[in-house]
Short mmCIF file of C-alpha atoms in Angstrom, two decimals:
data_model
loop_
_atom_site.label_atom_id
_atom_site.label_comp_id
_atom_site.label_asym_id
_atom_site.label_seq_id
_atom_site.Cartn_x
_atom_site.Cartn_y
_atom_site.Cartn_z
CA MET A 46 7.02 21.49 7.26
CA ASP A 47 9.46 20.66 4.16
CA ILE A 48 8.10 22.63 1.00
CA ILE A 49 9.23 21.20 -2.16
CA ASP A 50 12.19 22.87 -4.14
CA LYS A 51 11.98 25.37 -7.02
CA ALA A 52 11.98 22.70 -9.95
CA PRO A 53 9.11 20.59 -8.61
CA LEU A 54 8.19 18.66 -11.92
CA ILE A 55 12.24 17.86 -12.33
CA ARG A 56 12.12 16.68 -8.93
CA VAL A 57 8.92 14.50 -9.44
CA GLU A 58 10.18 12.56 -12.36
CA SER A 59 13.87 11.96 -10.90
CA LEU A 60 12.46 10.58 -7.77
CA LYS A 61 9.61 8.29 -9.41
CA ASN A 62 9.74 4.50 -8.32
CA ILE A 63 13.25 4.85 -6.65
CA ILE A 64 11.96 2.35 -4.25
CA PRO A 65 8.66 0.86 -5.82
CA CYS A 66 5.53 -0.18 -3.16
CA LYS A 67 5.45 -4.13 -3.27
CA ALA A 68 1.85 -3.78 -1.66
CA ILE A 69 -1.38 -2.49 -3.20
CA SER A 70 -1.59 0.95 -2.04
CA VAL A 71 -4.12 3.84 -1.53
CA GLN A 72 -3.31 7.48 -1.35
CA VAL A 73 -5.28 10.12 0.43
CA ALA A 74 -5.34 13.55 -0.32
CA GLY A 75 -7.67 16.87 0.69
CA THR A 76 -7.65 19.62 2.76
CA ASN A 77 -9.08 18.11 6.02
CA GLY A 78 -9.63 14.73 7.37
CA LYS A 79 -6.92 12.95 5.62
CA GLY A 80 -5.46 11.15 9.14
CA SER A 81 -8.88 10.19 10.06
CA THR A 82 -9.69 8.57 6.60
CA CYS A 83 -6.28 6.63 6.53
CA ALA A 84 -7.07 5.37 10.00
CA PHE A 85 -10.78 4.28 9.15
CA LEU A 86 -9.09 2.57 6.35
CA SER A 87 -6.26 0.76 7.92
CA SER A 88 -8.81 -0.44 10.75
CA VAL A 89 -11.12 -1.99 8.13
CA LEU A 90 -8.34 -3.56 6.35
CA GLN A 91 -6.96 -5.09 9.46
CA ALA A 92 -10.10 -6.38 10.46
CA HIS A 93 -10.35 -8.64 7.41
CA GLY A 94 -7.09 -10.11 8.59
CA LYS A 95 -4.89 -8.07 6.37
CA LYS A 96 -1.22 -6.90 7.19
CA VAL A 97 -1.46 -2.83 6.79
CA GLY A 98 1.00 -0.09 6.60
CA MET A 99 -0.08 3.39 7.14
CA TYR A 100 2.13 6.49 6.38
CA ILE A 101 0.62 9.86 7.71
CA SER A 102 1.94 13.30 7.97
CA PRO A 103 2.31 15.25 10.27
CA HIS A 104 2.40 13.39 13.49
CA VAL A 105 0.71 14.45 16.68
CA VAL A 106 3.13 13.49 19.43
CA ASP A 107 5.89 11.15 18.16
CA ILE A 108 7.61 11.31 14.88
CA CYS A 109 7.36 7.37 14.68
CA GLU A 110 3.72 7.77 14.58
CA ARG A 111 4.26 8.47 10.61
CA ILE A 112 5.09 4.89 9.75
CA SER A 113 2.98 1.92 11.26
CA VAL A 114 2.07 -1.47 10.62
CA ASN A 115 -1.27 -2.62 11.96
CA GLY A 116 -1.16 0.23 14.77
CA GLN A 117 2.72 -0.59 15.80
CA ASN A 118 4.70 2.49 15.25
CA ILE A 119 8.20 1.76 13.75
CA SER A 120 10.97 1.95 16.16
CA ILE A 121 13.10 5.23 16.33
CA ARG A 122 16.05 3.16 15.53
CA ARG A 123 14.79 1.51 12.57
CA PHE A 124 13.37 4.70 11.34
CA GLU A 125 16.58 6.88 11.76
CA GLU A 126 18.66 3.57 9.87
CA LEU A 127 16.25 3.98 6.88
CA VAL A 128 16.23 7.55 6.76
CA THR A 129 20.28 7.89 7.18
CA CYS A 130 20.62 5.32 4.36
CA LEU A 131 18.30 6.97 2.00
CA ASP A 132 19.86 10.28 2.69
CA LYS A 133 23.33 8.74 1.63
CA GLN A 134 21.91 7.07 -1.54
CA GLN A 135 19.99 10.08 -3.06
CA LYS A 136 21.35 13.34 -2.43
CA GLY A 137 19.06 16.19 -2.57
CA MET A 138 15.62 14.78 -1.36
CA CYS A 139 13.79 16.87 1.31
CA LYS A 140 12.85 15.87 4.54
CA SER A 141 9.12 14.80 3.53
CA ASP A 142 10.66 12.54 0.55
CA LEU A 143 12.92 10.78 3.08
CA MET A 144 10.34 10.05 5.35
CA PHE A 145 8.00 8.80 2.86
CA PHE A 146 10.24 6.28 0.87
CA ALA A 147 11.57 5.34 4.58
CA ALA A 148 7.78 4.30 4.92
CA VAL A 149 7.83 2.38 1.69
CA GLU A 150 11.06 0.55 2.24
CA TYR A 151 9.57 -0.39 5.78
CA PHE A 152 6.51 -1.72 4.33
CA ASN A 153 8.33 -3.67 1.85
CA GLU A 154 10.44 -5.07 4.73
CA GLN A 155 7.22 -6.16 6.69
CA GLU A 156 5.66 -7.47 3.55
CA VAL A 157 2.39 -5.68 4.16
CA ASP A 158 -0.69 -6.71 2.16
CA PHE A 159 -1.98 -3.12 1.93
CA ALA A 160 -0.34 0.39 2.13
CA VAL A 161 -2.22 3.55 2.93
CA PHE A 162 -0.40 6.62 2.47
CA GLU A 163 -1.43 10.35 3.20
CA THR A 164 -0.46 13.33 1.05
CA GLY A 165 1.49 15.89 3.22
CA LEU A 166 1.02 18.65 0.92
CA GLY A 167 -1.30 19.27 -2.17
CA GLY A 168 -1.15 16.48 -4.62
CA SER A 169 0.50 16.44 -7.82
CA MET A 170 4.25 17.33 -6.39
CA ASP A 171 3.79 15.78 -2.91
CA SER A 172 6.17 12.55 -2.22
CA ALA A 173 3.26 10.16 -1.67
CA THR A 174 2.43 10.89 -5.08
CA LEU A 175 5.57 9.35 -6.47
CA ILE A 176 4.69 6.01 -6.55
CA ASN A 177 1.96 4.20 -8.79
CA HIS A 178 -1.21 3.76 -6.28
CA LYS A 179 -4.14 1.78 -7.47
CA TYR A 180 -6.60 3.62 -5.40
CA GLY A 181 -7.22 7.37 -4.32
CA ILE A 182 -9.07 9.18 -1.98
CA ILE A 183 -10.15 13.07 -2.13
CA THR A 184 -11.40 14.24 1.31
CA GLN A 185 -12.58 17.63 2.04
CA ILE A 186 -11.29 20.44 0.20
CA GLY A 187 -10.92 24.45 1.40
CA LEU A 188 -8.40 26.94 1.31
CA ASP A 189 -5.24 26.23 3.37
CA HIS A 190 -1.83 26.42 1.96
CA THR A 191 -2.85 29.03 -0.72
CA GLU A 192 0.57 30.25 -1.24
CA TYR A 193 1.64 26.85 -2.70
CA LEU A 194 -1.66 25.53 -4.13
CA GLY A 195 -3.47 28.56 -5.28
CA ASN A 196 -5.96 30.91 -4.11
CA THR A 197 -9.40 29.50 -4.93
CA ILE A 198 -11.19 25.98 -4.22
CA GLU A 199 -10.87 25.26 -7.82
CA LYS A 200 -7.08 25.62 -8.20
CA ILE A 201 -6.72 23.64 -5.10
CA THR A 202 -8.88 20.87 -6.23
CA THR A 203 -7.00 20.71 -9.56
CA GLU A 204 -3.98 20.59 -7.63
CA LYS A 205 -5.29 17.55 -5.37
CA SER A 206 -6.52 16.05 -8.19
CA GLY A 207 -2.76 15.34 -9.38
CA ILE A 208 -2.96 12.08 -7.43
CA ILE A 209 -5.03 10.63 -9.81
CA LYS A 210 -3.50 7.84 -12.12
CA ARG A 211 -4.94 6.23 -15.23
CA GLY A 212 -7.28 3.39 -14.22
CA MET A 213 -7.29 4.28 -10.54
CA ASN A 214 -10.29 3.91 -8.49
CA VAL A 215 -11.09 7.28 -7.01
CA TYR A 216 -13.52 8.14 -3.91
CA ALA A 217 -14.38 11.70 -3.12
CA TYR A 218 -15.75 13.46 -0.09
CA PRO A 219 -19.09 15.60 -1.39
CA ASN A 220 -17.33 18.85 -2.18
CA LEU A 221 -18.58 21.37 -4.52
CA THR A 222 -15.71 20.94 -6.74
CA ASN A 223 -15.91 17.45 -7.32
CA TYR A 224 -16.75 18.18 -11.13
CA ILE A 225 -13.40 18.79 -11.32
CA ILE A 226 -12.16 15.72 -9.95
CA LYS A 227 -14.36 13.68 -12.22
CA LYS A 228 -13.04 15.68 -15.37
CA VAL A 229 -9.73 14.35 -14.52
CA CYS A 230 -10.93 10.92 -13.89
CA GLU A 231 -12.55 10.91 -17.16
CA ASP A 232 -9.49 12.26 -18.88
CA LYS A 233 -7.37 9.15 -17.01
CA SER A 234 -9.93 6.58 -17.62
CA ALA A 235 -10.17 6.31 -13.77
CA TYR A 236 -13.24 4.92 -11.73
CA PHE A 237 -14.96 7.95 -9.71
CA MET A 238 -17.18 7.53 -6.89
CA ASP A 239 -18.74 10.72 -5.49
CA LEU A 240 -20.32 10.65 -2.39
CA SER A 241 -22.69 13.22 -2.94
CA LYS A 242 -24.53 10.77 -5.17
CA GLY A 243 -25.16 9.03 -1.87
CA GLU A 244 -27.74 9.81 1.00
CA PHE A 245 -26.57 10.53 4.55
CA THR A 246 -28.49 10.72 7.46
CA PHE A 247 -27.32 11.99 10.79
CA ASN A 248 -29.37 11.23 13.80
CA LYS A 249 -28.35 11.56 17.58
CA GLY A 250 -24.50 10.65 17.19
CA GLU A 251 -25.21 7.88 14.57
CA PHE A 252 -25.17 8.08 10.74
CA SER A 253 -26.55 5.86 7.86
CA PHE A 254 -25.45 6.04 3.90
CA ASN A 255 -27.51 4.61 1.28
CA ALA A 256 -26.00 4.19 -2.13
CA LYS A 257 -28.92 3.02 -3.72
CA GLU A 258 -27.29 -0.52 -4.21
CA PHE A 259 -26.36 -0.93 -1.08
CA GLU A 260 -27.24 0.78 2.52
CA TRP A 261 -25.16 0.81 5.57
CA LYS A 262 -27.27 1.84 8.76
CA ASN A 263 -26.62 2.98 12.20
CA ILE A 264 -22.90 3.82 12.46
CA ARG A 265 -21.87 4.93 15.77
CA LEU A 266 -18.15 6.20 15.73
CA SER A 267 -15.68 6.89 18.63
CA MET A 268 -14.51 10.15 17.10
CA GLU A 269 -16.95 13.16 17.08
CA GLY A 270 -18.31 15.17 14.47
CA ASP A 271 -20.81 14.62 11.70
CA PHE A 272 -17.73 15.43 8.96
CA GLN A 273 -16.34 11.90 10.28
CA GLY A 274 -19.17 10.24 8.77
CA TYR A 275 -18.02 11.38 5.40
CA ASN A 276 -14.33 10.56 6.07
CA CYS A 277 -15.69 7.10 7.29
CA VAL A 278 -17.67 6.31 4.29
CA CYS A 279 -14.82 7.37 1.95
CA ALA A 280 -12.55 4.78 3.76
CA LEU A 281 -15.32 2.12 3.51
CA LEU A 282 -16.02 2.31 -0.02
CA CYS A 283 -12.43 2.24 -0.73
CA ALA A 284 -12.27 -0.92 1.45
CA LYS A 285 -15.20 -2.54 -0.11
CA ASP A 286 -13.42 -2.53 -3.59
CA MET A 287 -9.99 -3.55 -2.29
CA LEU A 288 -11.31 -6.30 -0.43
CA GLY A 289 -14.09 -7.60 -3.15
CA SER A 290 -15.69 -10.70 -2.08
CA GLU A 291 -13.76 -10.72 1.32
CA PHE A 292 -15.54 -7.72 2.49
CA SER A 293 -17.70 -8.08 5.64
CA TRP A 294 -19.95 -5.34 6.33
CA LYS A 295 -20.23 -6.88 10.11
CA ALA A 296 -16.34 -6.75 10.35
CA ALA A 297 -16.31 -3.37 8.67
CA LYS A 298 -18.70 -1.62 11.08
CA GLU A 299 -17.01 -2.74 14.17
CA ALA A 300 -13.53 -1.59 12.84
CA VAL A 301 -14.87 1.76 11.94
CA GLU A 302 -16.84 2.21 15.14
CA ARG A 303 -13.81 1.50 17.34
CA THR A 304 -11.61 3.84 15.23
CA LYS A 305 -9.80 6.81 17.29
CA VAL A 306 -7.08 9.07 15.94
CA PRO A 307 -5.23 11.40 18.86
CA GLY A 308 -5.91 14.98 18.42
CA ARG A 309 -9.46 15.04 16.54
CA ILE A 310 -11.91 16.53 19.16
CA THR A 311 -10.27 14.24 21.71
CA GLU A 312 -11.31 14.58 25.03
CA LEU A 313 -8.49 14.81 27.49
CA LYS A 314 -10.12 15.36 30.85
CA LYS A 315 -13.45 15.89 32.51
CA ASN A 316 -14.63 18.65 34.82
CA PRO A 317 -13.71 20.83 33.12
CA ILE A 318 -13.86 19.15 29.74
CA ILE A 319 -10.64 19.62 28.07
CA ILE A 320 -10.52 18.95 24.39
CA ALA A 321 -7.55 18.78 21.89
CA ASP A 322 -8.14 19.34 18.38
CA VAL A 323 -5.74 19.73 15.33
CA SER A 324 -7.92 21.92 13.42
CA HIS A 325 -5.78 24.31 11.72
CA ASN A 326 -7.51 26.25 8.91
CA PRO A 327 -10.79 28.00 8.81
CA ASP A 328 -12.77 24.83 7.60
CA GLY A 329 -11.54 22.74 10.44
CA ILE A 330 -11.96 25.48 13.21
CA LYS A 331 -15.65 25.81 11.72
CA GLU A 332 -16.37 22.07 12.19
CA LEU A 333 -14.87 22.17 15.79
CA CYS A 334 -17.01 25.34 16.57
CA LYS A 335 -19.83 23.25 15.44
CA TYR A 336 -19.32 20.72 18.22
CA VAL A 337 -18.53 22.98 21.00
CA SER A 338 -21.67 25.11 20.36
CA ALA A 339 -23.57 21.88 21.73
CA LEU A 340 -21.87 21.73 24.76
CA LYS A 341 -22.94 23.16 27.80
CA GLY A 342 -21.38 26.05 29.99
CA ASN A 343 -18.67 28.59 29.54
CA LYS A 344 -15.74 27.75 27.05
CA CYS A 345 -12.36 28.85 26.41
CA ALA A 346 -9.99 28.44 23.57
CA VAL A 347 -6.23 28.19 23.93
CA VAL A 348 -5.06 28.98 20.52
CA SER A 349 -1.77 28.69 18.67
CA ILE A 350 -1.75 29.37 14.88
CA PRO A 351 1.03 29.00 12.16
CA LYS A 352 1.97 32.16 10.67
CA THR A 353 0.96 30.80 7.03
CA LYS A 354 -2.76 30.26 8.34
CA ASP A 355 -5.83 32.41 7.78
CA TYR A 356 -5.58 33.60 11.29
CA GLU A 357 -8.12 36.27 11.02
CA ARG A 358 -10.61 34.24 9.91
CA MET A 359 -9.95 31.28 12.32
CA MET A 360 -9.91 33.91 15.03
CA GLU A 361 -13.34 35.44 13.90
CA LEU A 362 -15.04 32.01 14.17
CA LEU A 363 -13.52 31.17 17.76
CA ARG A 364 -14.48 34.69 18.91
CA LYS A 365 -18.35 33.60 17.94
CA ASN A 366 -18.21 30.54 19.67
CA PHE A 367 -16.02 30.88 22.91
CA ASP A 368 -16.49 33.18 25.96
CA LEU A 369 -12.94 33.58 26.44
CA ILE A 370 -9.72 32.89 23.92
CA ILE A 371 -6.14 32.97 25.32
CA SER A 372 -3.78 33.08 22.64
CA THR A 373 -0.18 31.47 22.89
CA LYS A 374 2.60 30.39 20.92
CA ALA A 375 3.21 26.48 20.65
CA ASP A 376 6.65 26.49 18.41
CA ASP A 377 8.89 29.01 16.29
CA VAL A 378 6.54 28.63 13.20
CA SER A 379 3.37 30.14 15.11
CA ARG A 380 2.33 33.43 15.19
CA ASN A 381 3.09 35.88 18.29
CA PRO A 382 0.09 35.80 20.77
CA GLU A 383 -0.37 39.40 20.48
CA GLU A 384 -0.88 39.21 16.68
CA LEU A 385 -3.73 36.82 17.31
CA LYS A 386 -5.64 39.48 19.59
CA GLY A 387 -6.93 36.93 22.21
CA ASP A 388 -8.62 38.45 25.46
CA LEU A 389 -5.22 37.19 27.01
CA CYS A 390 -1.92 36.78 25.58
CA ILE A 391 0.26 34.32 27.16
CA LYS A 392 3.17 33.20 25.22
CA ASN A 393 3.86 29.80 27.22
CA PRO A 394 1.20 27.31 26.35
CA LYS A 395 1.28 25.61 29.80
CA GLU A 396 0.88 28.86 31.41
CA ALA A 397 -1.96 29.70 29.20
CA TYR A 398 -3.44 26.57 30.31
CA TYR A 399 -3.03 26.99 34.00
CA GLU A 400 -4.42 30.42 33.62
CA ALA A 401 -7.61 28.84 31.81
CA LEU A 402 -8.03 26.73 34.49
CA ASN A 403 -7.96 29.45 37.22
CA LYS A 404 -10.76 30.93 35.23
CA GLN A 405 -12.98 28.12 36.41
CA LEU A 406 -14.79 27.41 33.17
CA ASP A 407 -16.65 24.38 32.03
CA VAL A 408 -14.96 23.80 28.81
CA ILE A 409 -11.12 24.53 27.59
CA VAL A 410 -10.12 23.42 23.94
CA PHE A 411 -6.63 23.54 22.54
CA CYS A 412 -6.99 24.14 18.88
CA GLY A 413 -5.27 26.13 15.64
CA SER A 414 -2.30 23.70 15.04
CA PHE A 415 -0.80 20.31 15.47
CA ALA A 416 1.82 21.88 17.67
CA ILE A 417 -0.68 23.18 20.47
CA VAL A 418 -2.04 19.91 20.44
CA ARG A 419 1.40 18.26 20.96
CA LYS A 420 2.17 20.58 23.91
CA ALA A 421 -1.55 19.76 25.51
CA PHE A 422 -0.76 16.04 25.23
CA SER A 423 2.58 16.84 27.26
CA PHE A 424 1.01 18.69 30.14
CA VAL A 425 -2.64 18.02 30.49
CA LYS A 426 -2.73 14.81 32.76
#
């Protein structure tokens, strides 16, 4: 991950509107659930006949996943052309800036109707905040990247609220610190929709949402985890306002129900059940464990965690929910397996996987980082 430079305010002002986004755009910020929310929103807009650009960060397998139009990734050739051209024109851009503006340029070329941008890190200083979005979504907020965003939920919420522009429509996951987001919206005359004002009902894989003025019933998502229901409704509320009178509940429901995002409790194989999940902070691991606890049999986690993460809390949660933990190292920014203190420490992820298979367990889960999921996708066939 490229971290912004030592003078972020100067950087932001110097890069603002270098390439204006011609489409109506939305920015999605938060600690967890950003990628899923972007996917839900993009699917709903496409289901209404709209041409939609989507920018995500980071990618799971292929860097071209970061920039797509109606689900079709940019070609590697065009991606490299755009990034190279921008780098020559704007010296001093960090890697994340280059990829973000490459996305904006590509969406303009493709003449998309709507553009959906995922925030890479934080809010106020991220590349995605550099253009004037009309809509904003703030997903679940937790402790992550504390060395850059602050060491309390309140500080992190304040930083993520930095995406809010004057007059923006803002939709927020039911966070305990939504009062901070509400205050920023009031100060900037922005419309604020807090999901905690509505009522969620979860029942046997389905959920419903009652917002008093309307009710959405019996939604069955293709992605696992109750938390995806909250991400889904954030996207639906935003899409409803973006589309106005064109919004069709039937089309929207069908769209979110078929939406899938790789690496979000993704089942790669059966017998044994093999799952890959990009959860990379304590809140994400907690949700993963909640799902895994309902599965039967003996369970193994193959885990690799970046050096910047709260690995002790993550490992504590995993130990309570798995019978065996194999710690490994998916890339250079990951901790050494011995630091994680797994039951087994195997540096090579593929060897760790084969060792897990040899144990004849019922469930094997790859988790802890995007990097370990990327590895799993490459060798689990």
